[in-house]
Tab-separated table of C-alpha atoms and ligand atoms in Angstrom:
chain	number	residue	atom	x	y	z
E	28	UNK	CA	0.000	0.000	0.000
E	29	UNK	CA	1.139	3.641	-0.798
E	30	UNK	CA	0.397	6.066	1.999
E	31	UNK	CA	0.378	10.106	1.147
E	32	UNK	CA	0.182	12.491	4.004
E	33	UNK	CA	-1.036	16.161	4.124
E	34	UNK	CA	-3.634	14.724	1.323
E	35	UNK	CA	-6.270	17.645	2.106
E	36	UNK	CA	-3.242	20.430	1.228
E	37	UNK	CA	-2.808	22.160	-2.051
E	38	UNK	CA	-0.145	19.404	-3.198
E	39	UNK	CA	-1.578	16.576	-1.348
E	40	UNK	CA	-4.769	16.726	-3.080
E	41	UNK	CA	-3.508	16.984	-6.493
E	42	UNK	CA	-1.231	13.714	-5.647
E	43	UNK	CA	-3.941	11.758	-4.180
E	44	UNK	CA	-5.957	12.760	-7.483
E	45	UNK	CA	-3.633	12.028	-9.877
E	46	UNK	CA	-3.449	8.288	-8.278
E	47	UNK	CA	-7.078	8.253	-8.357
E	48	UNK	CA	-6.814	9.793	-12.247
E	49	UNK	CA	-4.158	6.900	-12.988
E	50	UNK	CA	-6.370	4.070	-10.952
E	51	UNK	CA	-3.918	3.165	-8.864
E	52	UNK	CA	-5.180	2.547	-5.027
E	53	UNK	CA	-3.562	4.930	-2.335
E	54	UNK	CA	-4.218	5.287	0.967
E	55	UNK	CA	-4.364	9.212	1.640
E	56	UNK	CA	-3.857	10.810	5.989
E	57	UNK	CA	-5.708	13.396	6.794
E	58	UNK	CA	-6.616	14.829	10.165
E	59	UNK	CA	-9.381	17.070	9.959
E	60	UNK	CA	-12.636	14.615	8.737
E	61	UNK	CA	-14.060	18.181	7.246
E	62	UNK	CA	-11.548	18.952	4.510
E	63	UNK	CA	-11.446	15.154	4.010
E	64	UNK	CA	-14.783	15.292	2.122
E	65	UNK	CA	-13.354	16.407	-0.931
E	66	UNK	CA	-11.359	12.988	-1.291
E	67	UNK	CA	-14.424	10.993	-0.404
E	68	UNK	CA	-15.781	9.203	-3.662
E	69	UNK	CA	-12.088	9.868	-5.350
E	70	UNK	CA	-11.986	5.704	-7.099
E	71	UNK	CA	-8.843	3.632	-5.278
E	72	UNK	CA	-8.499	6.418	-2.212
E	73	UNK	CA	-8.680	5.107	1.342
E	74	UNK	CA	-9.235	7.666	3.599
E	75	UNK	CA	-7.797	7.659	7.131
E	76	UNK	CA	-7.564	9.568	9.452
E	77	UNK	CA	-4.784	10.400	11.839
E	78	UNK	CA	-2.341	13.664	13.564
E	79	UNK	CA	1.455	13.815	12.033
E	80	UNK	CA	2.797	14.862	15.202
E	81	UNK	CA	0.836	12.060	17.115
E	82	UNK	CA	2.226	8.684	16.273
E	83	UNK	CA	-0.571	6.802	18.716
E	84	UNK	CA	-3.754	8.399	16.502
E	85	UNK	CA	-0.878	6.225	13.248
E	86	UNK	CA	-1.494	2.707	13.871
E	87	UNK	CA	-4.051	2.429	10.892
E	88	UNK	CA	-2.874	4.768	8.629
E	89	UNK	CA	0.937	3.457	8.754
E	90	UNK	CA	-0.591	-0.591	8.741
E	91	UNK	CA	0.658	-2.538	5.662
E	92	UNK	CA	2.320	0.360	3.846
E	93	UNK	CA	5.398	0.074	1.627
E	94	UNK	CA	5.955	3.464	0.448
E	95	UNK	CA	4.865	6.494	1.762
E	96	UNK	CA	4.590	9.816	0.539
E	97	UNK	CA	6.085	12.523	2.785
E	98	UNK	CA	4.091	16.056	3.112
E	99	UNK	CA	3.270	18.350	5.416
E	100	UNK	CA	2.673	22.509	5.688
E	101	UNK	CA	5.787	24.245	5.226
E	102	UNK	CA	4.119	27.046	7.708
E	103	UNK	CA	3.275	24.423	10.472
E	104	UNK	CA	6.152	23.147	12.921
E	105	UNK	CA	7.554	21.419	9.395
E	106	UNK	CA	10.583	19.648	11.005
E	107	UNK	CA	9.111	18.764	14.192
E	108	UNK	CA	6.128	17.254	12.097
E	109	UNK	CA	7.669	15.124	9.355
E	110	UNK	CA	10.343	14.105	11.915
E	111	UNK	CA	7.998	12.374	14.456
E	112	UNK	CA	5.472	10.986	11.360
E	113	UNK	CA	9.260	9.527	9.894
E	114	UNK	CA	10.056	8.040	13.826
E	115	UNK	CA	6.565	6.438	13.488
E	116	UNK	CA	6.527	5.449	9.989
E	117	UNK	CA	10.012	3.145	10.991
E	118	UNK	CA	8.395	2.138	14.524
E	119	UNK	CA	5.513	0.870	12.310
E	120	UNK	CA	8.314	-1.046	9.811
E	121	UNK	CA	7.461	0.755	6.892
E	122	UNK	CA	10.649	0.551	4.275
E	123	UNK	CA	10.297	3.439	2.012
E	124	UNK	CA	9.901	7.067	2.406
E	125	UNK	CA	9.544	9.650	-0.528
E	126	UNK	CA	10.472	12.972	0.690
E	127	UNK	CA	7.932	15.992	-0.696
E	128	UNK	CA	10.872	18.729	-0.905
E	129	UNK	CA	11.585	21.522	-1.812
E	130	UNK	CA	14.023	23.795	-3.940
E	131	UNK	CA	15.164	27.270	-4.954
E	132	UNK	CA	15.624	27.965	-8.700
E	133	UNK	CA	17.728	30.669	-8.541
E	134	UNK	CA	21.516	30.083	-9.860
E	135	UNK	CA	23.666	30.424	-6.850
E	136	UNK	CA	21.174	30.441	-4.530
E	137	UNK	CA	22.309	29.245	-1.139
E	138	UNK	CA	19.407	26.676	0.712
E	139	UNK	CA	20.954	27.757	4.190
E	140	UNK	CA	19.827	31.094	3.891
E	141	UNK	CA	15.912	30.348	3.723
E	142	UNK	CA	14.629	29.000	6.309
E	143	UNK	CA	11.949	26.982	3.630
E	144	UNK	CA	14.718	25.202	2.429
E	145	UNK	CA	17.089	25.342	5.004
E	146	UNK	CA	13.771	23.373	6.745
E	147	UNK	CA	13.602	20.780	3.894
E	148	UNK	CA	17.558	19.657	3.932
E	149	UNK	CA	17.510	19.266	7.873
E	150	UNK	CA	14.508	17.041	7.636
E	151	UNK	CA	16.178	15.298	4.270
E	152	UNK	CA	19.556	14.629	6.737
E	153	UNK	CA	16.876	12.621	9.103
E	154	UNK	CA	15.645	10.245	6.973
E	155	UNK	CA	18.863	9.164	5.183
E	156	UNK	CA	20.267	8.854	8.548
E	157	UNK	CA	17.047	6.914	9.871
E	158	UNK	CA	18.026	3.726	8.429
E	159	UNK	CA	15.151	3.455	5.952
E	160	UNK	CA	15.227	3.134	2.026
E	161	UNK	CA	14.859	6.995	1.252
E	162	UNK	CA	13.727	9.229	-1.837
E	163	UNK	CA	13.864	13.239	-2.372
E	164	UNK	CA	11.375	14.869	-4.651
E	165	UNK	CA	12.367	18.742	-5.164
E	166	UNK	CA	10.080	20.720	-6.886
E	167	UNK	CA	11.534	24.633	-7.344
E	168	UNK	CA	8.080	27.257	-6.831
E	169	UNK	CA	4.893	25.871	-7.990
E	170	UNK	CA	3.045	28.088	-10.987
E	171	UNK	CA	-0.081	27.413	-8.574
E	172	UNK	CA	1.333	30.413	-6.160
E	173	UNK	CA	0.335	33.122	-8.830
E	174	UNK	CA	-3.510	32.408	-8.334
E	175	UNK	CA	-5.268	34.596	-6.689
E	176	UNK	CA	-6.028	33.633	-2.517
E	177	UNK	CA	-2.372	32.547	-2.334
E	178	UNK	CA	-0.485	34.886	-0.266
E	179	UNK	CA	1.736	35.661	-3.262
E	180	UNK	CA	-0.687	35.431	-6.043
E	181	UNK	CA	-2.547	38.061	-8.284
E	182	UNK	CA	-5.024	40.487	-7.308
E	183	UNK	CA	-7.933	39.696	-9.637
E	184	UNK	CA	-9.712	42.854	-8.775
E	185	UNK	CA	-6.784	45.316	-9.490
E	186	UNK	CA	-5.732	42.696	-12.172
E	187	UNK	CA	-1.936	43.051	-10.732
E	188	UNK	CA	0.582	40.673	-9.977
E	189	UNK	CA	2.335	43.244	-7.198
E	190	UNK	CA	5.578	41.800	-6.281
E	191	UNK	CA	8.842	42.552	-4.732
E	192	UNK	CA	11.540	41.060	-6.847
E	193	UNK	CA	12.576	42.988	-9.640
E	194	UNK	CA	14.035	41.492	-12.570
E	195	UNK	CA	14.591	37.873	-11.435
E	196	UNK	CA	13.826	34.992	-12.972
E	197	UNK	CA	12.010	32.146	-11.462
E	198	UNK	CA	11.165	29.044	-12.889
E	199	UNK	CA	7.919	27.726	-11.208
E	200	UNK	CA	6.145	24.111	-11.865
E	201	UNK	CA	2.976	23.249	-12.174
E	202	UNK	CA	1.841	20.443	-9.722
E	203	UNK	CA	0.488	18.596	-11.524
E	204	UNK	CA	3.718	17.858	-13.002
E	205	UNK	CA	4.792	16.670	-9.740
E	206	UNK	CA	2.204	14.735	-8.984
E	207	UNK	CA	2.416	12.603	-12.184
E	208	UNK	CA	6.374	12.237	-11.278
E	209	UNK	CA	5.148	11.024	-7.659
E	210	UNK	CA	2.910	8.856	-8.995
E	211	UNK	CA	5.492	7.011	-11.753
E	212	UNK	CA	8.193	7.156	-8.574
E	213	UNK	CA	6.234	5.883	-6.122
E	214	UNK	CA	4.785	2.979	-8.696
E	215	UNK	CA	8.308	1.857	-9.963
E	216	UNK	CA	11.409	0.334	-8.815
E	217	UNK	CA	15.247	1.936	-7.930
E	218	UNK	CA	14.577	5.031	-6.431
E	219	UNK	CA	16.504	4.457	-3.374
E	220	UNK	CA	18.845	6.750	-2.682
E	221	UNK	CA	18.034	9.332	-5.363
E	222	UNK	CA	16.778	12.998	-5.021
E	223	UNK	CA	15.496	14.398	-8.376
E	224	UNK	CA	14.583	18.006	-8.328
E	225	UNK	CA	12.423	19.566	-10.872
E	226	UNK	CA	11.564	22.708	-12.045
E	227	UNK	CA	8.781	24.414	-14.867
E	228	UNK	CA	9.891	24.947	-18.300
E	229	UNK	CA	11.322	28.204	-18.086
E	230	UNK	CA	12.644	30.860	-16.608
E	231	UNK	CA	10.388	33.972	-15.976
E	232	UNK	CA	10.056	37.636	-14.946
E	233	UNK	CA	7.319	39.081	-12.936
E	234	UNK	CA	6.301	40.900	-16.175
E	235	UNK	CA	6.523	37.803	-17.914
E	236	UNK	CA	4.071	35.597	-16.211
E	237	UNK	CA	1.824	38.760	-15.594
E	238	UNK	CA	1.998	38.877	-19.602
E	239	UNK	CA	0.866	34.901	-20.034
E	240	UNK	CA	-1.688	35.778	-17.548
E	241	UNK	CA	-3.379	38.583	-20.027
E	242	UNK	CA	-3.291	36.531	-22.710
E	243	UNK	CA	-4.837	33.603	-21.257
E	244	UNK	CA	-8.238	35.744	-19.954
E	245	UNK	CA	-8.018	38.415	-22.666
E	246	UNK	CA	-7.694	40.916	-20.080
E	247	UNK	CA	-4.925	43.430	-18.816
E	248	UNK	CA	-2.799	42.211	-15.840
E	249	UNK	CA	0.334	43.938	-15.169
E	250	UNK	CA	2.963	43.670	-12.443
E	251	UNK	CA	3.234	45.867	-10.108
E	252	UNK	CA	6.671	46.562	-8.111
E	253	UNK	CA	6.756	47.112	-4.858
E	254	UNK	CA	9.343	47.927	-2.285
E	255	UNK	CA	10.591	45.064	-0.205
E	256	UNK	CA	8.701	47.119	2.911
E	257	UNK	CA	5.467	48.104	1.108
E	258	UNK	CA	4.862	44.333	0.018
E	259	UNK	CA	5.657	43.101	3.751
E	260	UNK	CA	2.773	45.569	4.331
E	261	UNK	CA	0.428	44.496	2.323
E	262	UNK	CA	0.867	40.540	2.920
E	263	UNK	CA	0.369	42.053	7.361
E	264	UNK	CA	-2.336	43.550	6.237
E	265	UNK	CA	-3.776	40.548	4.757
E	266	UNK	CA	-3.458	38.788	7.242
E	267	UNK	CA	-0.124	36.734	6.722
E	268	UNK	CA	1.352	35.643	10.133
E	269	UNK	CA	5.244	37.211	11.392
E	270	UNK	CA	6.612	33.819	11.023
E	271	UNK	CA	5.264	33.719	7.503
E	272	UNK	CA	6.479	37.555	6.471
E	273	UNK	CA	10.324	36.559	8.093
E	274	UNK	CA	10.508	33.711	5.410
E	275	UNK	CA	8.824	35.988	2.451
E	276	UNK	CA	11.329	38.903	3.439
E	277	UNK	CA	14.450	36.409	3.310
E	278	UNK	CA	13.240	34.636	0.218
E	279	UNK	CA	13.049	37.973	-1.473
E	280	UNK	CA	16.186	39.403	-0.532
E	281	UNK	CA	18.018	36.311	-1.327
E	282	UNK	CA	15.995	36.183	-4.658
E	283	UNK	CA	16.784	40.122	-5.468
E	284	UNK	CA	20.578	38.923	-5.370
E	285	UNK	CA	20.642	36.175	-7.460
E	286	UNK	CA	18.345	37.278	-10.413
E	287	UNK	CA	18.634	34.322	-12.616
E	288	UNK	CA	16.939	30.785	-12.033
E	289	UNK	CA	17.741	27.605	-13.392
E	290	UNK	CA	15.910	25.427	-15.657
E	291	UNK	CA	15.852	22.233	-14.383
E	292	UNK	CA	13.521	18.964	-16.691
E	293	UNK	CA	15.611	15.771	-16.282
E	294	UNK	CA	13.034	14.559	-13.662
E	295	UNK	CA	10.319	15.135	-16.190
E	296	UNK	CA	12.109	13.803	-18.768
E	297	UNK	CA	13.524	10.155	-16.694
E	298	UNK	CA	9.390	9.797	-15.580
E	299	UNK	CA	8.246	10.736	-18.954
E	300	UNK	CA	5.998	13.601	-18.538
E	301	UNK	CA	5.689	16.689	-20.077
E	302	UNK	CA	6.506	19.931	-18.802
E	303	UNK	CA	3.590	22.223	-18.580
E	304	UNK	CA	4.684	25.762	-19.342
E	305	UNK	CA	3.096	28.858	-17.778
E	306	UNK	CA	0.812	30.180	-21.082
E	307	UNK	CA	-1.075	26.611	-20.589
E	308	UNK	CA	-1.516	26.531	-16.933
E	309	UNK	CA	-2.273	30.089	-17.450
E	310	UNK	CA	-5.327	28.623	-20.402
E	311	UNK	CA	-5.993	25.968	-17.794
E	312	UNK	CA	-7.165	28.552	-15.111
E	313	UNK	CA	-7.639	31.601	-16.715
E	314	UNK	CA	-11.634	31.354	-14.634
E	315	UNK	CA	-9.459	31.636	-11.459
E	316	UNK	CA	-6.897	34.056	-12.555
E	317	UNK	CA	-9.889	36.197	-13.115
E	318	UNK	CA	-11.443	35.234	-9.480
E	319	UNK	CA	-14.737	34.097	-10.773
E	320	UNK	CA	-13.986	30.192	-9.475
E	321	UNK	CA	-11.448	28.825	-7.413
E	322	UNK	CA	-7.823	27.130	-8.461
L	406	NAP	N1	5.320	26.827	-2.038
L	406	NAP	C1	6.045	26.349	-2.987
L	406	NAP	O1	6.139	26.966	-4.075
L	406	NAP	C2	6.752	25.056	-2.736
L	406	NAP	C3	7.665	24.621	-3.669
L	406	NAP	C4	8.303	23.391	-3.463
L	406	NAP	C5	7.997	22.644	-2.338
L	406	NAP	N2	7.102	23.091	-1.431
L	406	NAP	C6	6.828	22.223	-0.268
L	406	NAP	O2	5.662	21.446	-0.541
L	406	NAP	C7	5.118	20.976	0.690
L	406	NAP	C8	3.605	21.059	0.646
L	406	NAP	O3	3.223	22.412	0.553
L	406	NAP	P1	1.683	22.775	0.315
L	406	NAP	O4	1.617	24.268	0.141
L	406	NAP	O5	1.098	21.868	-0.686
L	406	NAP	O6	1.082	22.408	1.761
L	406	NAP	P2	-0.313	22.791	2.407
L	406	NAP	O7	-1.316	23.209	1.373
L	406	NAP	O8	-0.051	23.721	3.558
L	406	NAP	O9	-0.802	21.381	2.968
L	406	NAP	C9	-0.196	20.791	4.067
L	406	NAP	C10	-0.941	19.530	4.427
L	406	NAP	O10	-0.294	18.933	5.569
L	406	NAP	C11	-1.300	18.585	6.502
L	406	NAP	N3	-0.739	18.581	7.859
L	406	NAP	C12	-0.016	19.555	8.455
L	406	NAP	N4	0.291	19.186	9.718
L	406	NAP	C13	-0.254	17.938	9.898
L	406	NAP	C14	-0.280	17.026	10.976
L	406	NAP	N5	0.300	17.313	12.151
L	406	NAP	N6	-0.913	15.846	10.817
L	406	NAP	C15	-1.544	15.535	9.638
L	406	NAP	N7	-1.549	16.372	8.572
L	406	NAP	C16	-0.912	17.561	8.708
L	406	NAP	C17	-2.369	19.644	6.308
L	406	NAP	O11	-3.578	19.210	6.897
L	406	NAP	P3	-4.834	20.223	7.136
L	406	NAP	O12	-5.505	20.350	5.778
L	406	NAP	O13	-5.646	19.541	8.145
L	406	NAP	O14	-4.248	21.536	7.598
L	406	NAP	C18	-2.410	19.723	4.805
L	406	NAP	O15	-3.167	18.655	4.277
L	406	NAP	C19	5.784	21.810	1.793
L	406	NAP	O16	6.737	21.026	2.465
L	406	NAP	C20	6.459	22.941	1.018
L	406	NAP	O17	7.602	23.445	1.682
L	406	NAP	C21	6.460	24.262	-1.611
């Protein structure tokens, strides 16, 4: 059996659908029986529920599983989380565990000095030193932060995408992409060992995506740039916790430095699955871009 955690999140549930897209039966933890409804009815997903950071509420989840699927919040006690669920997942004598990392793009970029993926490399270090077969999946920024209700996504009503980050390039991925690489990785053999990282298909300015955006609704978006401090301002205002604005202040400074991304498609290309560039995942929700439905 093939266990995915943090199914109910914005990754999670695009996993657990792409197994249930493929037909392939996965067992998918969740802890709050509320946001589990939208997995009920998903063919081949076992629902179960259970707390990350309490192994006792485990026992069913972790029962008969070969390989699980590692993910949790990157704003909610990340280490301390996927640390205890990887002490239980051994206690429990599960054998494989595929890491849901994470990645900068930017050329140069140094992990240590964000705490996101500073966060994901101490957490890697515990698993390949816990004894058990281990795997690291590294997608760089997903494309799915530019929609609007993410904390760095457009505005549809001022139809800006008001950033802090200049010139640089990033190279976001959709996904969906991911999932389909979890789901060939965590269906095959000789992935022990490995750590593929992954990014979109190119490398992008602000003005750039804000561009793809227009021409996928057929209306004006245009990016907006904003000092570091005014930005920080608006994400307070909007409710974004201090923990939160400390990471996007780093992230942003680092990114400011080190203006050029990498591109990044030998894990799409050793699973077999196409990248999905922005101008189609733009297309693909161009409804939500415009906040008339959700992502
Ligand atoms: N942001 C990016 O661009 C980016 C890029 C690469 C990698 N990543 C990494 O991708 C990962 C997933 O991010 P995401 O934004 O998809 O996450 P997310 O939407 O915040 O979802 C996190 C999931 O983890 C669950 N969870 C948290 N604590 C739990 C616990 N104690 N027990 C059981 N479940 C728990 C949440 O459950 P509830 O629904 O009950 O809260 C939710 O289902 C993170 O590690 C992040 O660092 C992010």
């Amino acid at each position: 059996m093939i266990l995915v955690t943090g199914a109910t999140g914005l990754s999670g549930s695009i996993v657990v659908r792409e197994f249930a897209r493929q037909d392939v039966p996965v067992r998918a933890l969740v802890r709050d029986p509320d946001k589990a409804r939208k997995l009920h009815g998903l063919p081949g997903v076992e629902v179960v529920e259970g707390d990350m950071l309490r192994p006792e509420t485990l026992t069913a989840a972790l029962r008969g599983v070969e390989r699980v699927l590692l993910i949790s919040s990157p704003r909610e006690r990340m280490v301390e989380t996927q640390c205890a669920f990887v002490d239980a997942a051994r206690a429990a004598g599960v054998p494989h565990i595929v890491k849901y990392s994470g990645k900068e793009s930017g050329v140069g970029f140094d992990p240590g000095s964000f705490t996101g993926t500073r966060e994901h490399l101490e957490i890697e270090r515990r698993i390949e030193a816990s004894g058990l077969a281990w795997t690291h999946l590294r997608p760089s920024q997903f494309m799915e932060f530019y929609l609007p209700g993410t904390s760095t996504g457009v505005d549809p009503h001022r139809r800006e995408l008001r950033m802090s980050i200049g010139d640089s390039r990033l190279s976001p991925v959709a996904i969906e992409d991911v999932a389909r690489v979890a789901v060939a990785l965590m269906t095959s053999a000789g992935h022990e060992g490995r750590a593929y990282d992954m990014t979109g298909p190119e490398a992008l300015t602000m003005k750039e995506i804000a561009e793809h955006i227009t021409e996928a609704t057929g209306t004006a978006f245009r990016h907006v740039e904003l000092p570091l401090d005014d930005k920080l301002r608006e994400w307070r205002e909007a409710g974004t916790p201090e923990p939160s604005l400390r990471i996007l202040r780093e992230l942003l400074a680092e990114r400011k430095r080190r203006p050029e991304s990498h591109v990044r498609l030998e894990t799409h290309r050793a699973f077999g699955v196409r990248p999905t560039s922005f101008a189609e995942f733009a297309r693909r929700h161009a409804a939500a871009f415009l906040g008339t439905v959700g992502g």
